[in-house]
Amino acid sequence: MLTLGNKRLVRLMAQNIVAIFIVNTLAIYLYLYNALWWFDMPMHFWGGAWLMTLVLATRLVIRPTDTTSDPMQVTRRTWLFALLFVFLIGFAWEAFEYIVQWYTGANLATPLDSISDLFFDMAGGVLMWLHLMKKKIIVWKRA
């Protein structure tokens, strides 16, 4: 059974992915990625934040016995895994952009853009973690 804090986490995750989908769809339709050079930065930030909620919500499913407390107690291992997950998904996305660029000739990525995107992915993940701690949705597990 999900506790109140866990329900808030799952709701936050669901609301964010729907909002990201809507904003991204509008951005593609209105050519915002081409018109505004900086538009992908907040989208990467938002994506990193969403990935952090995804990791924690997935933990609810994989290890439900560890997450029955309200707020959810997390360890440093969870923190490091979540950061690594956000980084790896961001890195995979950048690799995807380079592959698409290679095959289509589209100008999707440069080394500086990729570094910036990874920075914003990680910043979004870290700030989401801090937000969840501030709202007492997650807390450090004491040994």
Coordinates of C-alpha atoms in Angstrom, one line a residue:
M1 CA 0.0 0.0 0.0
L2 CA 1.3 3.4 -1.0
T3 CA 1.7 6.0 1.8
L4 CA 0.7 9.6 1.3
G5 CA 4.3 10.7 0.5
N6 CA 4.7 7.8 -2.0
K7 CA 1.4 8.8 -3.7
R8 CA 2.7 12.3 -4.0
L9 CA 5.9 11.0 -5.6
V10 CA 4.0 8.9 -8.2
R11 CA 1.6 11.8 -8.9
L12 CA 4.5 14.2 -9.4
M13 CA 6.2 11.7 -11.8
A14 CA 3.0 11.2 -13.8
Q15 CA 2.2 15.0 -14.0
N16 CA 5.7 15.8 -15.1
I17 CA 5.8 13.3 -17.9
V18 CA 2.5 14.4 -19.2
A19 CA 3.6 18.1 -19.0
I20 CA 6.9 17.3 -20.7
F21 CA 5.1 15.5 -23.5
I22 CA 2.7 18.4 -24.1
V23 CA 5.5 21.1 -24.0
N24 CA 7.8 19.0 -26.2
T25 CA 5.0 18.4 -28.8
L26 CA 4.2 22.1 -28.9
A27 CA 7.9 22.9 -29.2
I28 CA 8.3 20.6 -32.1
Y29 CA 5.1 21.9 -33.8
L30 CA 6.1 25.5 -33.3
Y31 CA 9.8 24.9 -34.1
L32 CA 10.9 26.3 -30.7
Y33 CA 14.0 24.1 -30.7
N34 CA 15.2 25.9 -33.9
A35 CA 13.9 29.4 -33.0
L36 CA 15.2 29.5 -29.4
W37 CA 18.8 28.2 -29.1
W38 CA 18.4 27.8 -25.4
F39 CA 15.0 25.9 -25.4
D40 CA 16.6 22.5 -25.0
M41 CA 18.2 23.5 -21.7
P42 CA 15.1 23.7 -19.6
M43 CA 13.8 20.6 -21.3
H44 CA 16.9 18.7 -20.3
F45 CA 16.6 20.1 -16.8
W46 CA 13.0 19.0 -16.6
G47 CA 13.9 15.6 -18.1
G48 CA 16.6 15.0 -15.4
A49 CA 14.1 16.0 -12.7
W50 CA 11.6 13.5 -14.1
L51 CA 14.2 10.8 -14.3
M52 CA 14.9 11.2 -10.6
T53 CA 11.2 10.7 -9.8
L54 CA 11.2 7.7 -12.1
V55 CA 14.0 6.0 -10.2
L56 CA 12.4 6.6 -6.8
A57 CA 8.9 5.5 -8.0
T58 CA 10.4 2.4 -9.6
R59 CA 12.0 1.7 -6.2
L60 CA 8.5 1.6 -4.7
V61 CA 7.7 -1.3 -7.0
I62 CA 11.0 -3.2 -6.8
R63 CA 11.5 -2.9 -3.0
P64 CA 8.1 -2.2 -1.5
T65 CA 9.1 -3.4 2.0
D66 CA 11.8 -0.7 2.2
T67 CA 9.4 2.1 1.1
T68 CA 6.4 1.6 3.4
S69 CA 7.5 4.4 5.8
D70 CA 6.3 7.9 5.2
P71 CA 8.4 9.6 4.1
M72 CA 10.3 7.1 2.0
Q73 CA 13.7 6.4 3.6
V74 CA 16.6 6.3 1.1
T75 CA 20.3 5.5 1.4
R76 CA 23.4 6.9 -0.2
R77 CA 23.4 3.9 -2.5
T78 CA 20.0 4.9 -3.8
W79 CA 21.3 8.5 -4.2
L80 CA 24.3 7.3 -6.2
F81 CA 22.3 4.9 -8.3
A82 CA 19.7 7.6 -9.1
L83 CA 22.4 10.1 -10.2
L84 CA 24.1 7.4 -12.3
F85 CA 20.8 6.6 -13.9
V86 CA 20.1 10.2 -14.8
F87 CA 23.6 10.6 -16.2
L88 CA 23.4 7.3 -18.3
I89 CA 20.0 8.2 -19.8
G90 CA 21.3 11.7 -20.6
F91 CA 24.4 10.2 -22.1
A92 CA 22.4 7.7 -24.2
W93 CA 20.2 10.5 -25.4
E94 CA 23.3 12.4 -26.6
A95 CA 24.6 9.3 -28.3
F96 CA 21.2 9.0 -30.0
E97 CA 21.5 12.6 -31.2
Y98 CA 25.0 11.9 -32.7
I99 CA 23.7 8.8 -34.4
V100 CA 20.8 10.6 -36.0
Q101 CA 23.1 13.4 -36.9
W102 CA 25.5 11.0 -38.6
Y103 CA 22.8 9.3 -40.7
T104 CA 20.7 12.4 -41.6
G105 CA 23.2 15.2 -41.7
A106 CA 21.0 17.2 -39.3
N107 CA 22.8 19.6 -37.0
L108 CA 21.6 18.2 -33.6
A109 CA 24.6 18.1 -31.4
T110 CA 28.1 19.6 -30.8
P111 CA 30.5 18.7 -28.0
L112 CA 29.6 21.9 -26.1
D113 CA 25.9 21.3 -26.5
S114 CA 26.2 17.7 -25.3
I115 CA 28.2 18.8 -22.2
S116 CA 25.6 21.5 -21.5
D117 CA 22.7 19.0 -21.9
L118 CA 24.3 16.5 -19.5
F119 CA 24.9 19.3 -17.0
F120 CA 21.2 20.3 -17.2
D121 CA 20.1 16.6 -16.9
M122 CA 22.2 16.2 -13.7
A123 CA 21.1 19.6 -12.3
G124 CA 17.5 18.7 -12.8
G125 CA 18.0 15.4 -11.0
V126 CA 19.9 16.9 -8.1
L127 CA 17.4 19.7 -7.6
M128 CA 14.4 17.3 -7.8
W129 CA 16.1 15.2 -5.1
L130 CA 16.6 18.3 -2.9
H131 CA 12.9 19.3 -3.6
L132 CA 11.7 15.9 -2.5
M133 CA 13.8 16.1 0.7
K134 CA 12.5 19.6 1.4
K135 CA 8.9 18.4 1.0
K136 CA 9.6 15.4 3.2
I137 CA 8.7 13.0 0.5
I138 CA 12.1 11.3 1.0
V139 CA 14.5 11.3 3.9
W140 CA 17.9 9.8 4.6
K141 CA 17.7 6.4 6.1
R142 CA 19.5 6.2 9.4
A143 CA 21.5 3.1 10.2

